[in-house]
Amino acid sequence: MSGLTDILYPFFVEKLPYITIAVFLLGVALRAARWLSAPRDPGKRPVSVFAAVKYVVLDVVLFRKTFKSDKVTWLILFLFHVAAGGILFGHMRGFHLWSAEMFAPLGEWVAEFMVEVLPIYMGWLFIATQVLLLIRRGVLEGRQLLSLPNDYLALVLLLITTILGQGMRIFPPEAIPPETYSVVFIPGLIVLHLEKVPSFHWFFLHVLFTQLFVMYIPFSKLVHIFSGVITSALYGSRRAEYGI
Amino acid sequence: MASKLEAGKTREALGRFTRRQLLELDTCAHCALCTEKCPAYAESKVPNYAPGVRSSKTARLVNKQFGLWARLLGPRPVTAEEVSDLAESAFNCTLCGRCMETCPFGLQTHELWTRVRELVYALGGTLPNVRMLDEMLEENQNPYGLDADMRLDWADYTDLEEVPEKDRAEVAYFVGCTTAFKGANHEVAYSIASILNQLGEDWTLLGEDEWCCGSPLLLAGNEEGAREFAEHNVEALEARGVKTVITGCAGCFRVFKWEYPKLLGRSPRFRIIHAVEYLRDKLASGELKPEPFRGKVAYHDPCELSRLGGVIDAPREVLKYLVGDYIELPEHGMDVRCCGGGGLLQAANNDLRLAIVKRRLGQAAALGAEVLTSACPACKLAFVDGVRASESDIEVLDIMELAARQLGLL
């Protein structure tokens, strides 16, 4: 490390996480305030918990409706979300929510597969499906859809973040200062622990872009990660109310 | 140069999007999965008619007034050109709700697009033909601009002997404007009235006191007008002590059942059923014994009765009694492909309506259907126009006409 990175690096792993969490929470609060400031829907709709859960599982988890209308897009979307979930799960190990040892009873190779092999494949799958979704959007742009700038920004930001994360795994590790083995988001509560010393430049940029991505979530279309669950649940309730 | 609309009016109109609708606009990922399923887009390939494009354009306008940048830097003006462009999109739509059924997030687009029409209406961007229809409704209480005393002409034309107009009755038959005023549907009214007479029901019509149900007003974006019509009809029906309202119109049914409680802030003191539900019950109880029709019959689900109304099984149960050789059309039930007859598309773009109905007729013809039935006067009109335009030999009948015929009443 030298020059500017000497200053920036500690900032990105020591200070920026606090800003990231703050911006994310502020964004969620602003978004929620925007929704709540709008008038209520007229009439009282009964909420059917069973129907709401059923349609969240069918439509959000399994993408049933996409499967019915477009099998190819369903496959890409499904694999995209499987990869996203897999990578998110992988990161949870860094937050000490699980460990390789938990898989050891199933065999050493399983534990090794979970922490060494699977993440690489998940990374490639995530990149490939994002590229395909980006191409799909580009092909349909102007004919079937009209993207807003943030539709692309969200996808591009995620793609850069993923490529950087994958690069971190592929390129040989370099020495980084020991204090950066941990990235503290909320002291004692949300702390990312690094087991190995990753490739410095890739790690440096991955940390930066991941935080930019997290900050951007509540201000972007990525808000559908949360709101899509609510709208699907409301749709399920509507179907129950209509008896269909 | 773009003409900016008055700020206060714009803000008020855009501020009418409800919590759920704002959530839905923010959730729409502009994935275009609904596009090919949209009948208006599928037949026209005009990008502006695609639901996702409409969502993007609406979100842009809302964000101009209520988005984060608007909060930080102040709202930006909306132009008349933007509203006009949105109107083109909003009214070249049958409001069939198929995009809702396709949407991976279950966005309730039927209500969202209706709200967009309200926005367009409030900002003076409504299409000229739709505006004319709105004016005729205000003047004549029906969308055809005809005098109220012509509401019972169908009874004269069909030689119906008993047309009750009572002060009190258990059952009311709400005919609906498209059945009462359109000749192609007069026999639908006759069929329902004849069946009610055959069963000896204590029933009545509202006659000249019947106003349009308000559906076209809602579809035009005039919610206040629709509320006034709802108040009138409910008052007229409740004053007669009616317990059950029967209608053969899918649009009237949907509005009575699902919109009136929202418009009035209370549920009417009567239940509303579609004529096919009534018929199903009477066939199941053995009170009516029709002779089964010999020939291939297909049934088209009216969007407002099925996907938007919740009545999918009743017509099929009726057809089990009426038909020996029933054909299920592709894209039916919740996933029904619209016939093009809804959403005021006839007023906005009749060529598109005809293109949509021809596609649906083609599906019935490909299966060898001799009779195509439905349970909605707007669907019937669309199919009749489609048959004429495509020189098809399919006979178009409302399910109630088929029933009356097989009961020897028609």
XYZ file of C-alpha atoms in Angstrom:
654
model
C 0.000 0.000 0.000
C 1.174 3.503 -0.589
C 0.017 7.047 -1.108
C -3.672 7.668 -1.297
C -4.617 4.103 -0.513
C -2.804 4.387 2.826
C -5.367 6.968 3.794
C -8.382 5.567 1.984
C -8.003 1.948 2.943
C -8.486 2.399 6.681
C -11.343 4.758 5.929
C -13.135 2.180 3.787
C -12.856 -0.606 6.341
C -13.028 1.384 9.570
C -15.159 4.478 9.004
C -17.246 3.844 5.910
C -19.150 0.865 7.397
C -20.723 3.204 9.957
C -21.710 5.602 7.187
C -23.066 2.673 5.158
C -25.297 1.489 7.967
C -26.452 5.050 8.666
C -27.252 5.806 5.021
C -29.024 2.469 4.610
C -31.201 3.058 7.666
C -31.866 6.651 6.665
C -32.860 5.485 3.194
C -35.233 2.881 4.603
C -36.729 5.524 6.911
C -37.174 8.025 4.065
C -38.734 5.393 1.831
C -41.097 4.233 4.575
C -42.016 7.850 5.354
C -42.808 8.436 1.684
C -45.131 5.439 1.599
C -46.765 6.259 4.919
C -47.348 9.893 3.970
C -49.654 8.773 1.129
C -53.393 8.317 1.738
C -54.614 4.933 2.951
C -56.369 2.613 0.511
C -60.152 3.046 0.637
C -62.126 0.300 2.335
C -60.868 -2.303 4.729
C -59.359 -5.367 3.209
C -59.260 -8.454 5.361
C -55.779 -9.919 5.609
C -55.536 -13.631 5.041
C -52.286 -14.796 6.612
C -52.462 -18.212 5.001
C -53.020 -16.798 1.505
C -50.358 -14.141 2.049
C -47.743 -16.717 3.054
C -48.816 -19.064 0.268
C -48.352 -16.449 -2.439
C -45.085 -15.169 -0.992
C -43.716 -18.715 -1.156
C -45.130 -19.425 -4.607
C -44.366 -16.095 -6.261
C -41.382 -14.657 -4.406
C -39.497 -17.800 -3.465
C -40.342 -20.034 -6.406
C -41.122 -17.379 -9.055
C -44.203 -19.349 -10.074
C -45.678 -16.586 -12.204
C -42.440 -16.064 -14.106
C -42.248 -19.812 -14.681
C -45.735 -19.761 -16.176
C -45.053 -16.870 -18.542
C -41.397 -17.281 -19.604
C -39.392 -20.415 -18.791
C -36.006 -19.075 -19.954
C -36.281 -15.878 -17.938
C -37.497 -17.938 -14.996
C -34.373 -20.101 -15.144
C -32.078 -17.064 -15.277
C -33.960 -15.289 -12.492
C -34.147 -18.364 -10.320
C -30.420 -19.111 -10.687
C -29.651 -15.417 -10.125
C -31.503 -15.477 -6.825
C -30.069 -18.865 -5.822
C -26.580 -17.463 -6.440
C -27.440 -14.258 -4.562
C -28.744 -16.279 -1.644
C -25.741 -18.586 -1.738
C -23.292 -15.691 -1.718
C -25.177 -13.960 1.056
C -25.096 -17.203 3.027
C -21.363 -17.504 2.366
C -20.792 -14.022 3.764
C -22.663 -14.980 6.911
C -19.696 -17.183 7.806
C -17.636 -13.997 7.964
C -20.169 -12.664 10.435
C -19.738 -15.870 12.469
C -23.286 -17.066 11.862
C -21.980 -20.422 10.689
C -18.638 -22.143 10.312
C -17.019 -24.829 8.221
C -16.871 -27.036 11.311
C -20.651 -27.300 11.293
C -20.387 -29.291 8.080
C -17.467 -31.429 9.249
C -19.718 -34.275 10.551
C -20.868 -34.735 6.970
C -17.250 -35.230 5.899
C -14.193 -33.040 5.558
C -14.788 -32.726 1.848
C -18.245 -31.271 2.490
C -16.807 -28.591 4.744
C -14.113 -27.832 2.192
C -16.676 -27.791 -0.590
C -18.824 -25.315 1.346
C -16.044 -22.802 2.019
C -13.657 -23.283 -0.891
C -15.398 -24.696 -3.974
C -19.055 -23.670 -3.824
C -18.413 -19.925 -3.379
C -16.359 -19.861 -6.591
C -19.143 -21.514 -8.595
C -21.762 -19.317 -6.979
C -19.721 -16.269 -7.941
C -19.520 -17.304 -11.579
C -23.203 -18.169 -11.622
C -24.050 -14.797 -10.097
C -21.964 -12.928 -12.675
C -23.328 -14.960 -15.594
C -26.973 -14.491 -14.606
C -26.473 -10.763 -14.024
C -24.908 -10.382 -17.462
C -27.815 -12.289 -19.002
C -30.349 -10.097 -17.184
C -28.495 -6.998 -18.319
C -28.507 -8.244 -21.921
C -32.219 -9.070 -21.653
C -32.959 -5.579 -20.405
C -30.877 -4.065 -23.199
C -32.623 -6.137 -25.860
C -36.112 -5.259 -24.611
C -35.276 -1.622 -23.887
C -37.444 0.810 -25.789
C -39.643 -1.965 -27.147
C -41.190 -3.631 -24.136
C -39.807 -1.665 -21.263
C -38.608 1.771 -20.391
C -35.926 1.513 -17.765
C -35.269 4.307 -15.356
C -31.584 5.152 -14.819
C -31.639 3.439 -11.442
C -32.724 0.148 -13.045
C -29.362 0.010 -14.789
C -27.366 1.562 -11.984
C -28.528 -1.110 -9.556
C -27.598 -3.923 -11.932
C -24.253 -2.393 -12.904
C -23.322 -1.686 -9.292
C -24.153 -5.249 -8.323
C -22.191 -6.634 -11.262
C -19.084 -4.605 -10.395
C -19.347 -5.644 -6.749
C -19.667 -9.308 -7.701
C -16.783 -9.220 -10.171
C -14.599 -7.606 -7.522
C -15.621 -10.226 -4.970
C -14.839 -13.012 -7.408
C -11.502 -11.401 -8.258
C -10.666 -11.404 -4.564
C -11.054 -15.174 -4.516
C -9.184 -15.863 -7.720
C -6.166 -13.611 -7.492
C -3.351 -14.509 -5.097
C -3.568 -12.993 -1.615
C -1.443 -10.064 -0.516
C -0.616 -8.779 2.915
C -3.039 -6.290 4.441
C -2.771 -4.591 7.835
C -3.966 -6.874 10.655
C -6.519 -4.336 11.910
C -8.390 -4.658 8.645
C -9.026 -8.342 9.221
C -12.289 -7.152 10.712
C -14.783 -4.744 9.217
C -16.960 -3.311 11.952
C -20.452 -2.201 10.900
C -21.930 -2.055 14.398
C -19.411 -2.769 17.188
C -20.046 -6.089 18.859
C -23.095 -6.715 16.708
C -22.293 -6.649 13.002
C -18.614 -7.401 12.469
C -17.156 -9.101 9.416
C -14.212 -11.297 10.345
C -11.749 -12.269 7.646
C -10.235 -15.697 8.020
C -7.688 -15.311 5.271
C -5.795 -12.355 3.902
C -7.334 -11.659 0.507
C -5.885 -10.007 -2.560
C -5.534 -6.409 -1.435
C -6.723 -4.407 -4.436
C -9.716 -6.611 -5.075
C -10.638 -6.608 -1.409
C -10.192 -2.837 -1.207
C -12.544 -2.211 -4.115
C -14.959 -4.979 -3.173
C -15.417 -3.470 0.277
C -15.977 -0.064 -1.252
C -18.488 -1.176 -3.877
C -20.340 -3.506 -1.527
C -20.930 -0.584 0.783
C -21.988 1.668 -2.070
C -24.392 -1.057 -3.146
C -25.833 -1.476 0.353
C -26.238 2.290 0.674
C -28.002 2.412 -2.670
C -30.551 -0.338 -1.901
C -33.250 1.815 -0.261
C -32.937 4.501 -2.934
C -33.157 2.119 -5.866
C -35.347 -0.487 -7.499
C -33.593 -2.973 -5.226
C -36.146 -1.952 -2.653
C -38.231 -4.706 -4.241
C -36.169 -7.116 -2.132
C -38.382 -6.022 0.759
C -41.415 -4.415 -0.850
C -41.945 -7.344 -3.240
C -42.679 -9.558 -0.255
C -45.304 -7.073 0.951
C -46.966 -6.688 -2.452
C -47.069 -10.463 -2.958
C -48.618 -10.925 0.467
C -51.229 -8.258 -0.342
C -51.950 -9.950 -3.659
C -52.444 -13.262 -1.830
C -54.869 -11.580 0.552
C -56.759 -10.085 -2.366
C -57.172 -13.490 -3.969
C -58.470 -14.894 -0.703
C -60.926 -12.014 -0.395
C -62.147 -12.564 -3.956
C -62.430 -16.301 -3.353
C -60.083 -17.210 -6.198
C -41.795 24.337 -25.719
C -43.301 22.105 -23.062
C -46.275 23.628 -21.249
C -46.038 23.297 -17.484
C -49.163 22.431 -15.536
C -50.320 24.360 -12.515
C -48.219 23.182 -9.568
C -50.908 22.899 -6.878
C -53.286 20.941 -9.072
C -50.519 18.605 -10.207
C -49.365 17.969 -6.678
C -52.897 17.257 -5.494
C -53.556 14.847 -8.375
C -50.263 13.003 -7.906
C -50.849 12.927 -4.150
C -53.891 10.697 -4.633
C -51.780 7.582 -5.159
C -52.357 5.445 -2.085
C -49.750 3.846 0.141
C -50.049 0.533 -1.586
C -49.868 2.131 -5.011
C -46.694 4.061 -4.155
C -45.237 0.839 -2.813
C -46.202 -0.863 -6.064
C -44.690 1.853 -8.254
C -41.469 1.529 -6.278
C -41.576 -2.267 -6.477
C -42.116 -2.520 -10.238
C -38.711 -3.668 -11.476
C -39.623 -2.870 -15.098
C -38.898 -6.506 -15.901
C -41.361 -6.584 -18.830
C -42.594 -10.047 -17.895
C -46.153 -8.741 -18.227
C -45.647 -7.227 -21.657
C -46.307 -10.152 -23.979
C -49.332 -11.117 -21.890
C -50.843 -7.665 -22.309
C -53.449 -7.847 -25.099
C -53.000 -4.193 -26.059
C -49.240 -4.533 -26.439
C -49.394 -7.984 -28.024
C -51.603 -6.730 -30.854
C -50.069 -3.290 -31.338
C -46.373 -3.682 -30.363
C -46.515 -0.031 -29.335
C -44.031 0.357 -26.434
C -46.123 3.066 -24.798
C -48.968 0.582 -24.285
C -46.772 -1.874 -22.350
C -47.673 -1.964 -18.632
C -44.050 -1.637 -17.523
C -43.592 1.489 -19.632
C -46.739 2.967 -18.083
C -45.362 2.182 -14.665
C -42.036 3.883 -15.484
C -43.749 7.002 -16.782
C -46.076 7.197 -13.810
C -43.198 6.733 -11.380
C -41.313 9.543 -13.098
C -44.212 11.948 -12.608
C -44.716 10.921 -8.985
C -40.987 11.284 -8.313
C -41.015 14.768 -9.810
C -43.266 15.834 -6.951
C -42.607 13.386 -4.140
C -39.268 11.677 -4.881
C -36.145 12.148 -2.820
C -34.703 14.819 -5.117
C -38.020 16.643 -5.069
C -37.862 16.660 -1.277
C -34.300 17.914 -1.227
C -34.366 20.371 -4.137
C -38.076 21.069 -4.477
C -40.737 19.582 -6.792
C -40.261 19.775 -10.549
C -43.121 20.775 -12.852
C -45.145 18.277 -14.852
C -45.907 19.212 -18.446
C -49.102 18.819 -20.461
C -47.108 16.745 -22.964
C -46.138 14.272 -20.266
C -49.756 13.913 -19.180
C -50.900 13.505 -22.769
C -48.299 10.801 -23.335
C -49.409 9.038 -20.149
C -53.045 9.300 -21.276
C -52.190 7.531 -24.543
C -50.691 4.734 -22.516
C -53.423 4.603 -19.885
C -56.357 4.470 -22.302
C -54.815 2.060 -24.787
C -55.394 -0.591 -22.171
C -58.382 -2.855 -21.629
C -57.901 -2.768 -17.839
C -58.208 -6.536 -17.959
C -55.774 -6.999 -15.079
C -53.734 -9.674 -16.826
C -50.533 -7.828 -15.988
C -51.485 -8.199 -12.318
C -51.826 -11.943 -12.755
C -48.457 -12.109 -14.534
C -46.531 -9.729 -12.282
C -43.949 -11.596 -10.180
C -44.683 -9.200 -7.322
C -48.479 -9.358 -7.639
C -48.819 -5.624 -8.214
C -52.546 -4.817 -8.265
C -52.308 -3.082 -11.588
C -56.028 -2.832 -12.308
C -56.364 -0.365 -9.454
C -53.034 1.257 -10.269
C -53.988 1.952 -13.891
C -57.398 3.202 -12.784
C -55.580 5.659 -10.517
C -53.398 6.707 -13.469
C -56.579 7.444 -15.402
C -57.797 9.523 -12.481
C -54.544 11.435 -12.598
C -54.933 12.052 -16.308
C -58.563 13.077 -15.792
C -57.682 15.492 -12.998
C -54.958 17.093 -15.120
C -57.237 17.483 -18.130
C -55.444 14.957 -20.335
C -58.333 12.575 -20.978
C -58.708 11.469 -24.614
C -61.453 13.386 -26.501
C -63.735 10.359 -27.034
C -63.476 9.392 -23.399
C -64.223 12.955 -22.341
C -67.303 12.920 -24.572
C -68.457 9.689 -22.969
C -67.963 11.197 -19.535
C -70.078 14.191 -20.523
C -72.859 11.975 -21.890
C -72.891 10.056 -18.619
C -73.276 13.222 -16.613
C -76.085 14.406 -18.860
C -78.022 11.190 -19.512
C -76.806 8.811 -16.789
C -75.742 6.344 -19.469
C -72.666 6.215 -21.713
C -74.660 6.189 -24.966
C -76.246 9.611 -24.630
C -79.769 8.162 -24.893
C -82.860 9.195 -22.970
C -83.675 7.301 -19.800
C -87.116 6.317 -21.163
C -85.342 4.130 -23.700
C -84.006 1.862 -20.942
C -86.968 -0.480 -21.320
C -87.014 -0.552 -25.118
C -85.487 -4.009 -25.010
C -88.733 -5.294 -23.499
C -90.766 -3.865 -26.406
C -88.364 -5.188 -29.010
C -88.421 -8.681 -27.504
C -92.175 -8.756 -26.859
C -91.699 -9.444 -23.182
C -95.127 -9.385 -21.590
C -94.291 -8.903 -17.936
C -91.804 -6.190 -17.063
C -92.331 -5.406 -13.407
C -91.509 -2.017 -11.962
C -92.531 -2.360 -8.337
C -92.157 -0.181 -5.272
C -91.009 -3.191 -3.249
C -89.535 -6.527 -4.279
C -87.202 -9.221 -3.013
C -85.099 -9.275 -6.148
C -84.047 -6.538 -8.548
C -82.695 -7.128 -12.011
C -80.106 -4.431 -12.737
C -79.997 -4.505 -16.533
C -76.994 -2.261 -17.189
C -76.578 0.235 -20.026
C -74.817 -1.980 -22.565
C -77.562 -4.578 -22.247
C -80.427 -2.083 -22.216
C -79.301 0.195 -25.030
C -77.423 -2.103 -27.405
C -79.643 -4.176 -29.700
C -77.188 -7.079 -29.791
C -77.796 -7.567 -26.078
C -81.560 -7.121 -25.883
C -82.119 -10.864 -25.880
C -79.796 -11.183 -22.901
C -82.144 -8.976 -20.900
C -85.123 -10.877 -22.272
C -83.531 -14.196 -21.265
C -82.837 -13.118 -17.699
C -86.301 -11.597 -17.304
C -87.936 -14.723 -18.728
C -86.032 -16.996 -16.364
C -87.023 -14.826 -13.390
C -90.657 -14.985 -14.550
C -90.487 -18.736 -15.105
C -89.276 -19.215 -11.535
C -91.972 -16.927 -10.157
C -89.530 -14.595 -8.437
C -90.776 -11.458 -6.719
C -88.603 -9.215 -8.855
C -88.460 -5.716 -10.225
C -86.592 -3.457 -12.579
C -85.574 0.076 -11.669
C -86.728 1.273 -15.076
C -85.888 4.911 -15.697
C -84.630 5.086 -12.138
C -81.710 2.865 -13.092
C -78.535 4.842 -13.716
C -75.323 3.578 -15.168
C -73.520 1.555 -12.488
C -70.636 4.027 -12.682
C -68.121 1.618 -14.175
C -67.415 3.759 -17.273
C -66.925 6.778 -15.022
C -64.355 4.900 -12.973
C -62.690 3.732 -16.172
C -62.635 7.320 -17.434
C -60.970 8.434 -14.202
C -63.976 10.246 -12.777
C -64.231 8.766 -9.297
C -66.447 11.525 -7.936
C -68.955 10.966 -10.737
C -68.946 7.231 -10.053
C -69.644 7.893 -6.368
C -72.688 9.964 -7.235
C -74.024 7.187 -9.479
C -73.335 4.553 -6.826
C -75.238 6.597 -4.229
C -78.218 6.952 -6.557
C -78.424 3.260 -7.476
C -77.955 1.982 -3.950
C -80.570 4.419 -2.664
C -83.042 3.351 -5.357
C -82.501 -0.342 -4.630
C -82.585 0.009 -0.858
C -85.759 2.110 -1.053
C -87.461 -0.867 -2.707
C -86.380 -3.202 0.076
C -84.448 -5.331 -2.365
C -82.533 -8.224 -0.801
C -80.773 -9.506 -3.910
C -79.618 -7.658 -7.003
C -79.046 -9.749 -10.096
C -77.157 -8.437 -13.078
C -76.045 -10.064 -16.292
C -73.292 -7.516 -16.833
C -69.801 -8.378 -15.620
C -68.865 -4.704 -15.353
C -71.922 -3.806 -13.266
C -71.316 -6.871 -11.103
C -67.696 -5.968 -10.381
C -68.490 -2.369 -9.582
C -71.466 -3.208 -7.353
C -69.584 -5.917 -5.495
C -66.069 -4.553 -5.189
C -66.189 -0.800 -5.852
C -69.444 0.354 -4.247
C -68.293 -0.444 -0.691
C -65.149 1.621 -1.328
C -67.003 4.474 -3.020
C -69.734 4.656 -0.384
C -67.671 3.770 2.657
C -70.211 1.071 3.559
C -71.661 -2.129 2.145
C -75.084 -1.846 0.483
C -77.997 -3.529 2.324
C -78.419 -6.121 -0.412
C -76.267 -8.785 -1.972
C -75.168 -8.624 -5.583
C -74.919 -11.733 -7.720
C -74.244 -12.274 -11.374
C -77.019 -13.961 -13.346
C -74.829 -17.030 -13.949
C -74.506 -17.558 -10.194
C -78.289 -17.366 -9.855
C -78.716 -19.739 -12.783
C -76.146 -22.172 -11.369
C -78.089 -22.391 -8.103
C -81.418 -22.926 -9.862
C -79.967 -25.614 -12.129
C -78.287 -27.360 -9.210
C -81.514 -27.358 -7.198
C -83.395 -28.853 -10.137
C -85.790 -25.912 -10.451
C -84.727 -25.471 -14.053
C -84.301 -28.417 -16.405
C -82.795 -27.411 -19.725
C -82.405 -29.566 -22.804
C -78.631 -29.938 -23.451
C -77.380 -28.115 -26.515
C -75.884 -30.364 -29.190
C -72.814 -28.714 -30.590
C -69.379 -27.488 -29.579
C -69.574 -24.613 -27.150
C -66.686 -22.567 -25.759
C -66.828 -20.099 -22.893
C -64.837 -16.881 -22.676
C -64.276 -15.587 -19.123
C -65.089 -11.867 -18.927
C -62.123 -10.281 -17.143
C -64.401 -8.281 -14.872
C -66.283 -11.397 -13.819
C -63.359 -13.787 -13.438
C -59.977 -12.258 -12.636
C -61.435 -8.999 -11.346
C -64.713 -10.304 -10.007
C -63.944 -13.700 -8.491
C -66.526 -15.720 -10.463
C -64.809 -18.462 -12.448
C -66.489 -21.775 -11.626
C -70.177 -20.776 -11.787
C -70.357 -20.340 -15.596
C -68.637 -23.693 -16.126
C -71.042 -25.388 -13.717
C -73.944 -23.854 -15.656
C -72.524 -25.102 -18.936
C -72.390 -28.664 -17.585
C -76.200 -28.559 -17.545
C -76.567 -26.718 -20.833
C -73.982 -28.245 -23.124
C -72.960 -31.731 -24.169
C -69.714 -30.794 -25.880
C -67.938 -28.082 -23.907
C -64.558 -26.771 -25.047
C -62.194 -25.011 -22.661
C -60.418 -22.176 -24.427
C -56.690 -21.689 -23.890
C -55.759 -18.777 -21.598
C -58.863 -18.979 -19.436
C -59.936 -18.358 -15.833
C -57.481 -16.190 -13.926
C -55.208 -16.092 -16.956
C -57.946 -15.199 -19.445
C -56.884 -13.310 -22.545
C -59.116 -10.260 -22.785
C -61.531 -9.935 -25.721
C -60.726 -6.227 -26.048
C -64.189 -5.128 -25.001
C -63.237 -3.541 -21.695
C -61.514 -0.479 -20.313
C -63.257 1.928 -22.733
C -60.879 0.758 -25.449
C -63.687 1.031 -27.983
C -63.763 4.774 -27.359
C -59.999 5.147 -27.250
C -58.861 2.882 -30.066
C -61.458 0.708 -31.778
C -58.987 -0.714 -34.294
C -56.939 -2.119 -31.446
C -60.089 -3.513 -29.851
C -60.937 -5.342 -33.074
C -57.404 -6.721 -33.407
C -57.610 -8.081 -29.857
C -61.028 -9.673 -30.327
C -59.965 -11.299 -33.602
C -57.115 -13.055 -31.782
C -59.536 -14.419 -29.187
C -62.047 -15.481 -31.829
C -59.237 -17.241 -33.649
C -58.518 -19.295 -30.536
C -62.169 -20.402 -30.387
C -62.264 -21.130 -34.115
C -59.082 -23.210 -33.933
C -60.820 -25.506 -31.458
C -63.826 -25.872 -33.723
C -66.257 -23.987 -31.479
C -69.699 -23.526 -33.044
C -70.959 -21.281 -30.275
C -68.862 -18.861 -28.256
C -70.490 -17.876 -24.996
C -69.629 -15.285 -22.417
C -71.331 -13.571 -19.508
C -70.821 -9.911 -20.277
C -72.561 -7.585 -22.738
C -69.303 -5.774 -23.573
C -67.646 -9.105 -24.426
C -70.643 -10.041 -26.538
C -70.507 -6.756 -28.439
C -66.796 -7.190 -29.034
C -67.276 -10.743 -30.307
C -70.191 -9.734 -32.524
C -68.045 -6.965 -34.045
C -65.139 -9.390 -34.352
C -67.234 -12.027 -36.111
C -68.442 -9.386 -38.529
C -64.954 -8.066 -39.186
C -63.380 -11.480 -39.640
C -66.355 -13.073 -41.423
C -66.329 -15.909 -38.922
C -69.303 -18.271 -38.683
C -69.107 -18.709 -34.914
C -72.374 -17.918 -33.192
C -71.939 -15.524 -30.282
C -74.349 -15.979 -27.385
C -74.471 -14.838 -23.819
C -74.646 -17.807 -21.467
C -78.080 -16.571 -20.315
C -79.336 -16.585 -23.910
C -78.105 -20.144 -24.351
C -79.866 -21.106 -21.115
C -83.127 -19.435 -22.143
C -82.939 -21.137 -25.505
C -82.378 -24.571 -23.967
C -85.219 -23.928 -21.529
C -87.521 -23.158 -24.445
C -87.905 -19.523 -23.413
C -86.112 -17.910 -26.356
